[in-house]
Amino acid sequence: MKKQDILQEDTQRTKGLDARESNIQAAIALADILKTTLGPQGLDKMLIDSMGDSIVTNDGVKILKEMEIEHPGAKILVDVAKTQESQVGDGTTTAVLLAGELLKKSKELLAQNIHPNLIAKGYKEVSLKTLTLLNSISQDVKTNNKKLIEDIAKTAMTGKIAELNMEKLSSILFEITQILKTENSLSINKLKIQKIPGSLEESELIQGIVLDKNPAHSNMVKTLKNPNILLVDFALEIQEIEADAKVNINSLQEYEQFIESEKKYLKNLVLKIKETGANFIVCQKGIDDSVAYFLAKEGILASRRTRKSDLEKLSLALKTPIVSSYEDVNKENLGTCVLVQVKEIENEQYIFVENTPNKQTLTLLLKASTKHVRDELERAIEDALGDLNSIMKSKKIVAGGGAIECELVKELQKELKYLTGKEELIAKAFTESLLIIPKTLCQNSGFDEIEILSKLQKEHENGNSNSGINGFKGIVKDTLKESIIEPINVKEQAILSATEATCMILRIDDIIAARKLDKSHEFKGDF
């Protein structure tokens, strides 16, 4: 039996050098798409879906998630970005660019007949040395240093729309870190970001939870002081009959009795809620209109179809359980806070649950003029929170603006000068790949790449280990003094993820498609 006979007739297969070349080219092409988004002067991408809705962003992971990527090699880099985002919350573009550059250098090594396994092994060994050096170069910090925390937040938000009011947002983020910090991390799950139309200057931090919900009935009370709050995740309405169930009604009288029994059940439900003393109900599911009407008559405020995540945050804030059945509606399962208010902002109603027992539950009211701006602001805040969470874990920082990459290159060249032959070529390729970050910062800022990199390397050779690029001024300075600071975790994860992805792609020598693909999806480096 021939090898090809074991596969279906319509199976597409790419082998050997063609398979490796296809994957490498696709990954490099993806990295090139993100390249222009890096740094303080990075540009945005507009992504338009099949419905015509658009997203404007320069957030690496958001771009990759929204793009419809077909090529399996490129998808590996998407996974790199997702891992970077989930582990440290920032640095996705850095990780993808580094992986792309490592693969570009790998092409040159492969052209010199160096085996891909040897390249992968060499990359792994040099990456471990790089991480060790990175740790030794980093500086220890205290997490209650207001200026430091604000500088890290500003660095994370630079190049995004958040620059419109960076001082205010960085101050709010410092306040958030001091409230939510534990010994080794931030309790980010206790923070809700609520986007609201308005002016960025009016953004504020609320102790409590804000629900973007209308009251279930227009006549419901709008203000409650020291309310008794009930959280439920079951419907306050008549449950729908199963599809295959039948109710036999033989007369008008029976029909009226059936309707009356439903009304009685709903009235009893309201009466039971009233007897507990609850005057604010937050329901994850539906509330029947007649129940909402009766609740309003009894002076009870209610919110329906509340997001599960909001209900869980309220449970944390109020230190009270979420009730899952009619039988558990009782006084013991009520929570309270200082104030509940229904506020109208830009013709939309919001329910503010303020000054809750758990002082660590917060809502950041993020205000901006348009939906696109609000969405991009939220992504900038999430990146900053990721960096701040990393600082809480490691309590170590490195100089930004390409400074740490240049210092690593200098130190690696010293550490690896004993290598010869193929090992030297592989180590050199890995080392030079780190320079993609300062190079891209120069390109995106419109500076002379050769001149700036030459100055950078000279500064580092003279012992100025924190010298990096100020992307706004186009000068080489001590970036720690310029307040351009990054957490060590972001760099560590980027190097680790990029190296692993590169080694995985290099080791693939056969692509076997389980179905026949149309020509537009053939593995030729496009995606």
PDB file of N, CA and C in Angstrom, residues 119-179:
ATOM      1  N   ILE A 119      17.831  24.212  15.915  1.00  0.00           N
ATOM      2  CA  ILE A 119      17.433  25.613  16.122  1.00  0.00           C
ATOM      3  C   ILE A 119      16.520  25.713  17.349  1.00  0.00           C
ATOM      4  N   ALA A 120      15.536  24.819  17.430  1.00  0.00           N
ATOM      5  CA  ALA A 120      14.593  24.836  18.553  1.00  0.00           C
ATOM      6  C   ALA A 120      15.322  24.621  19.877  1.00  0.00           C
ATOM      7  N   LYS A 121      16.247  23.671  19.896  1.00  0.00           N
ATOM      8  CA  LYS A 121      17.004  23.406  21.118  1.00  0.00           C
ATOM      9  C   LYS A 121      17.835  24.632  21.526  1.00  0.00           C
ATOM     10  N   GLY A 122      18.497  25.240  20.536  1.00  0.00           N
ATOM     11  CA  GLY A 122      19.311  26.425  20.812  1.00  0.00           C
ATOM     12  C   GLY A 122      18.479  27.587  21.333  1.00  0.00           C
ATOM     13  N   TYR A 123      17.325  27.804  20.710  1.00  0.00           N
ATOM     14  CA  TYR A 123      16.440  28.885  21.151  1.00  0.00           C
ATOM     15  C   TYR A 123      16.004  28.692  22.605  1.00  0.00           C
ATOM     16  N   LYS A 124      15.664  27.454  22.944  1.00  0.00           N
ATOM     17  CA  LYS A 124      15.214  27.173  24.324  1.00  0.00           C
ATOM     18  C   LYS A 124      16.322  27.455  25.322  1.00  0.00           C
ATOM     19  N   GLU A 125      17.544  27.038  24.991  1.00  0.00           N
ATOM     20  CA  GLU A 125      18.677  27.249  25.904  1.00  0.00           C
ATOM     21  C   GLU A 125      18.975  28.740  26.085  1.00  0.00           C
ATOM     22  N   VAL A 126      18.947  29.488  24.996  1.00  0.00           N
ATOM     23  CA  VAL A 126      19.230  30.928  25.087  1.00  0.00           C
ATOM     24  C   VAL A 126      18.091  31.652  25.811  1.00  0.00           C
ATOM     25  N   SER A 127      16.860  31.200  25.604  1.00  0.00           N
ATOM     26  CA  SER A 127      15.724  31.846  26.283  1.00  0.00           C
ATOM     27  C   SER A 127      15.827  31.695  27.800  1.00  0.00           C
ATOM     28  N   LEU A 128      16.313  30.533  28.253  1.00  0.00           N
ATOM     29  CA  LEU A 128      16.486  30.320  29.697  1.00  0.00           C
ATOM     30  C   LEU A 128      17.549  31.260  30.260  1.00  0.00           C
ATOM     31  N   LYS A 129      18.642  31.430  29.515  1.00  0.00           N
ATOM     32  CA  LYS A 129      19.685  32.376  29.934  1.00  0.00           C
ATOM     33  C   LYS A 129      19.134  33.804  29.956  1.00  0.00           C
ATOM     34  N   THR A 130      18.287  34.104  28.963  1.00  0.00           N
ATOM     35  CA  THR A 130      17.687  35.441  28.873  1.00  0.00           C
ATOM     36  C   THR A 130      16.812  35.724  30.080  1.00  0.00           C
ATOM     37  N   LEU A 131      16.005  34.756  30.475  1.00  0.00           N
ATOM     38  CA  LEU A 131      15.111  34.937  31.632  1.00  0.00           C
ATOM     39  C   LEU A 131      15.909  35.098  32.923  1.00  0.00           C
ATOM     40  N   THR A 132      17.013  34.373  33.043  1.00  0.00           N
ATOM     41  CA  THR A 132      17.880  34.517  34.222  1.00  0.00           C
ATOM     42  C   THR A 132      18.481  35.916  34.276  1.00  0.00           C
ATOM     43  N   LEU A 133      18.969  36.383  33.135  1.00  0.00           N
ATOM     44  CA  LEU A 133      19.540  37.741  33.057  1.00  0.00           C
ATOM     45  C   LEU A 133      18.485  38.804  33.346  1.00  0.00           C
ATOM     46  N   LEU A 134      17.305  38.591  32.799  1.00  0.00           N
ATOM     47  CA  LEU A 134      16.209  39.536  33.002  1.00  0.00           C
ATOM     48  C   LEU A 134      15.923  39.713  34.484  1.00  0.00           C
ATOM     49  N   ASN A 135      15.900  38.609  35.201  1.00  0.00           N
ATOM     50  CA  ASN A 135      15.630  38.659  36.641  1.00  0.00           C
ATOM     51  C   ASN A 135      16.731  39.402  37.391  1.00  0.00           C
ATOM     52  N   SER A 136      17.969  39.202  36.959  1.00  0.00           N
ATOM     53  CA  SER A 136      19.099  39.858  37.646  1.00  0.00           C
ATOM     54  C   SER A 136      19.165  41.360  37.348  1.00  0.00           C
ATOM     55  N   ILE A 137      18.681  41.760  36.181  1.00  0.00           N
ATOM     56  CA  ILE A 137      18.710  43.177  35.793  1.00  0.00           C
ATOM     57  C   ILE A 137      17.562  43.959  36.434  1.00  0.00           C
ATOM     58  N   SER A 138      16.445  43.287  36.735  1.00  0.00           N
ATOM     59  CA  SER A 138      15.246  43.958  37.248  1.00  0.00           C
ATOM     60  C   SER A 138      15.491  44.612  38.605  1.00  0.00           C
ATOM     61  N   GLN A 139      14.596  45.526  38.960  1.00  0.00           N
ATOM     62  CA  GLN A 139      14.711  46.243  40.227  1.00  0.00           C
ATOM     63  C   GLN A 139      13.505  45.959  41.118  1.00  0.00           C
ATOM     64  N   ASP A 140      13.757  45.803  42.413  1.00  0.00           N
ATOM     65  CA  ASP A 140      12.683  45.585  43.388  1.00  0.00           C
ATOM     66  C   ASP A 140      11.974  46.908  43.687  1.00  0.00           C
ATOM     67  N   VAL A 141      10.657  46.826  43.895  1.00  0.00           N
ATOM     68  CA  VAL A 141       9.871  48.041  44.181  1.00  0.00           C
ATOM     69  C   VAL A 141       8.865  47.770  45.298  1.00  0.00           C
ATOM     70  N   LYS A 142       8.347  48.845  45.862  1.00  0.00           N
ATOM     71  CA  LYS A 142       7.280  48.748  46.856  1.00  0.00           C
ATOM     72  C   LYS A 142       5.954  49.099  46.193  1.00  0.00           C
ATOM     73  N   THR A 143       4.932  48.308  46.465  1.00  0.00           N
ATOM     74  CA  THR A 143       3.656  48.456  45.755  1.00  0.00           C
ATOM     75  C   THR A 143       2.752  49.544  46.328  1.00  0.00           C
ATOM     76  N   ASN A 144       3.213  50.263  47.358  1.00  0.00           N
ATOM     77  CA  ASN A 144       2.428  51.394  47.877  1.00  0.00           C
ATOM     78  C   ASN A 144       2.996  52.736  47.422  1.00  0.00           C
ATOM     79  N   ASN A 145       3.950  52.685  46.490  1.00  0.00           N
ATOM     80  CA  ASN A 145       4.556  53.897  45.943  1.00  0.00           C
ATOM     81  C   ASN A 145       3.613  54.488  44.887  1.00  0.00           C
ATOM     82  N   LYS A 146       2.961  55.592  45.225  1.00  0.00           N
ATOM     83  CA  LYS A 146       1.929  56.185  44.358  1.00  0.00           C
ATOM     84  C   LYS A 146       2.491  56.570  42.989  1.00  0.00           C
ATOM     85  N   LYS A 147       3.637  57.252  42.971  1.00  0.00           N
ATOM     86  CA  LYS A 147       4.208  57.695  41.693  1.00  0.00           C
ATOM     87  C   LYS A 147       4.573  56.504  40.816  1.00  0.00           C
ATOM     88  N   LEU A 148       5.162  55.476  41.418  1.00  0.00           N
ATOM     89  CA  LEU A 148       5.553  54.295  40.657  1.00  0.00           C
ATOM     90  C   LEU A 148       4.339  53.615  40.037  1.00  0.00           C
ATOM     91  N   ILE A 149       3.296  53.403  40.837  1.00  0.00           N
ATOM     92  CA  ILE A 149       2.085  52.736  40.344  1.00  0.00           C
ATOM     93  C   ILE A 149       1.451  53.553  39.221  1.00  0.00           C
ATOM     94  N   GLU A 150       1.394  54.863  39.393  1.00  0.00           N
ATOM     95  CA  GLU A 150       0.811  55.722  38.356  1.00  0.00           C
ATOM     96  C   GLU A 150       1.666  55.715  37.089  1.00  0.00           C
ATOM     97  N   ASP A 151       2.982  55.680  37.233  1.00  0.00           N
ATOM     98  CA  ASP A 151       3.869  55.643  36.064  1.00  0.00           C
ATOM     99  C   ASP A 151       3.702  54.344  35.274  1.00  0.00           C
ATOM    100  N   ILE A 152       3.548  53.219  35.998  1.00  0.00           N
ATOM    101  CA  ILE A 152       3.334  51.930  35.327  1.00  0.00           C
ATOM    102  C   ILE A 152       2.009  51.950  34.580  1.00  0.00           C
ATOM    103  N   ALA A 153       0.973  52.507  35.224  1.00  0.00           N
ATOM    104  CA  ALA A 153      -0.344  52.609  34.582  1.00  0.00           C
ATOM    105  C   ALA A 153      -0.263  53.489  33.333  1.00  0.00           C
ATOM    106  N   LYS A 154       0.440  54.588  33.429  1.00  0.00           N
ATOM    107  CA  LYS A 154       0.576  55.509  32.285  1.00  0.00           C
ATOM    108  C   LYS A 154       1.310  54.832  31.129  1.00  0.00           C
ATOM    109  N   THR A 155       2.370  54.074  31.445  1.00  0.00           N
ATOM    110  CA  THR A 155       3.127  53.365  30.397  1.00  0.00           C
ATOM    111  C   THR A 155       2.216  52.382  29.661  1.00  0.00           C
ATOM    112  N   ALA A 156       1.377  51.672  30.429  1.00  0.00           N
ATOM    113  CA  ALA A 156       0.467  50.693  29.822  1.00  0.00           C
ATOM    114  C   ALA A 156      -0.581  51.363  28.941  1.00  0.00           C
ATOM    115  N   MET A 157      -1.014  52.568  29.328  1.00  0.00           N
ATOM    116  CA  MET A 157      -2.084  53.249  28.591  1.00  0.00           C
ATOM    117  C   MET A 157      -1.561  54.153  27.475  1.00  0.00           C
ATOM    118  N   THR A 158      -0.254  54.421  27.467  1.00  0.00           N
ATOM    119  CA  THR A 158       0.316  55.302  26.442  1.00  0.00           C
ATOM    120  C   THR A 158       0.130  54.694  25.054  1.00  0.00           C
ATOM    121  N   GLY A 159      -0.271  55.539  24.118  1.00  0.00           N
ATOM    122  CA  GLY A 159      -0.518  55.074  22.755  1.00  0.00           C
ATOM    123  C   GLY A 159      -1.962  54.699  22.534  1.00  0.00           C
ATOM    124  N   LYS A 160      -2.767  54.783  23.583  1.00  0.00           N
ATOM    125  CA  LYS A 160      -4.190  54.483  23.473  1.00  0.00           C
ATOM    126  C   LYS A 160      -4.975  55.753  23.754  1.00  0.00           C
ATOM    127  N   ILE A 161      -6.279  55.666  23.566  1.00  0.00           N
ATOM    128  CA  ILE A 161      -7.150  56.825  23.710  1.00  0.00           C
ATOM    129  C   ILE A 161      -7.150  57.372  25.139  1.00  0.00           C
ATOM    130  N   ALA A 162      -6.697  56.555  26.101  1.00  0.00           N
ATOM    131  CA  ALA A 162      -6.658  56.956  27.512  1.00  0.00           C
ATOM    132  C   ALA A 162      -5.743  58.154  27.745  1.00  0.00           C
ATOM    133  N   GLU A 163      -4.871  58.448  26.786  1.00  0.00           N
ATOM    134  CA  GLU A 163      -3.981  59.608  26.913  1.00  0.00           C
ATOM    135  C   GLU A 163      -4.741  60.918  27.052  1.00  0.00           C
ATOM    136  N   LEU A 164      -6.029  60.919  26.672  1.00  0.00           N
ATOM    137  CA  LEU A 164      -6.827  62.139  26.756  1.00  0.00           C
ATOM    138  C   LEU A 164      -6.912  62.673  28.179  1.00  0.00           C
ATOM    139  N   ASN A 165      -6.852  61.768  29.175  1.00  0.00           N
ATOM    140  CA  ASN A 165      -6.849  62.209  30.569  1.00  0.00           C
ATOM    141  C   ASN A 165      -6.096  61.187  31.421  1.00  0.00           C
ATOM    142  N   MET A 166      -4.801  61.051  31.117  1.00  0.00           N
ATOM    143  CA  MET A 166      -3.990  60.034  31.747  1.00  0.00           C
ATOM    144  C   MET A 166      -3.806  60.269  33.244  1.00  0.00           C
ATOM    145  N   GLU A 167      -3.690  61.528  33.650  1.00  0.00           N
ATOM    146  CA  GLU A 167      -3.453  61.836  35.058  1.00  0.00           C
ATOM    147  C   GLU A 167      -4.596  61.346  35.926  1.00  0.00           C
ATOM    148  N   LYS A 168      -5.818  61.635  35.515  1.00  0.00           N
ATOM    149  CA  LYS A 168      -6.986  61.236  36.305  1.00  0.00           C
ATOM    150  C   LYS A 168      -7.125  59.718  36.366  1.00  0.00           C
ATOM    151  N   LEU A 169      -6.982  59.060  35.198  1.00  0.00           N
ATOM    152  CA  LEU A 169      -7.145  57.612  35.154  1.00  0.00           C
ATOM    153  C   LEU A 169      -6.060  56.891  35.944  1.00  0.00           C
ATOM    154  N   SER A 170      -4.818  57.371  35.871  1.00  0.00           N
ATOM    155  CA  SER A 170      -3.731  56.724  36.622  1.00  0.00           C
ATOM    156  C   SER A 170      -3.931  56.906  38.120  1.00  0.00           C
ATOM    157  N   SER A 171      -4.487  58.054  38.522  1.00  0.00           N
ATOM    158  CA  SER A 171      -4.789  58.297  39.936  1.00  0.00           C
ATOM    159  C   SER A 171      -5.878  57.332  40.424  1.00  0.00           C
ATOM    160  N   ILE A 172      -6.903  57.136  39.592  1.00  0.00           N
ATOM    161  CA  ILE A 172      -7.982  56.196  39.932  1.00  0.00           C
ATOM    162  C   ILE A 172      -7.424  54.773  40.033  1.00  0.00           C
ATOM    163  N   LEU A 173      -6.535  54.414  39.103  1.00  0.00           N
ATOM    164  CA  LEU A 173      -5.956  53.070  39.113  1.00  0.00           C
ATOM    165  C   LEU A 173      -5.096  52.830  40.354  1.00  0.00           C
ATOM    166  N   PHE A 174      -4.400  53.866  40.812  1.00  0.00           N
ATOM    167  CA  PHE A 174      -3.641  53.725  42.067  1.00  0.00           C
ATOM    168  C   PHE A 174      -4.592  53.453  43.228  1.00  0.00           C
ATOM    169  N   GLU A 175      -5.690  54.191  43.258  1.00  0.00           N
ATOM    170  CA  GLU A 175      -6.685  53.991  44.313  1.00  0.00           C
ATOM    171  C   GLU A 175      -7.233  52.559  44.274  1.00  0.00           C
ATOM    172  N   ILE A 176      -7.488  52.072  43.060  1.00  0.00           N
ATOM    173  CA  ILE A 176      -7.994  50.701  42.901  1.00  0.00           C
ATOM    174  C   ILE A 176      -6.986  49.683  43.453  1.00  0.00           C
ATOM    175  N   THR A 177      -5.705  49.873  43.127  1.00  0.00           N
ATOM    176  CA  THR A 177      -4.688  48.906  43.594  1.00  0.00           C
ATOM    177  C   THR A 177      -4.600  48.878  45.109  1.00  0.00           C
ATOM    178  N   GLN A 178      -4.724  50.038  45.743  1.00  0.00           N
ATOM    179  CA  GLN A 178      -4.611  50.078  47.203  1.00  0.00           C
ATOM    180  C   GLN A 178      -5.806  49.425  47.889  1.00  0.00           C
ATOM    181  N   ILE A 179      -6.952  49.455  47.232  1.00  0.00           N
ATOM    182  CA  ILE A 179      -8.155  48.834  47.811  1.00  0.00           C
ATOM    183  C   ILE A 179      -8.194  47.335  47.529  1.00  0.00           C
TER     184      ILE A 179
END
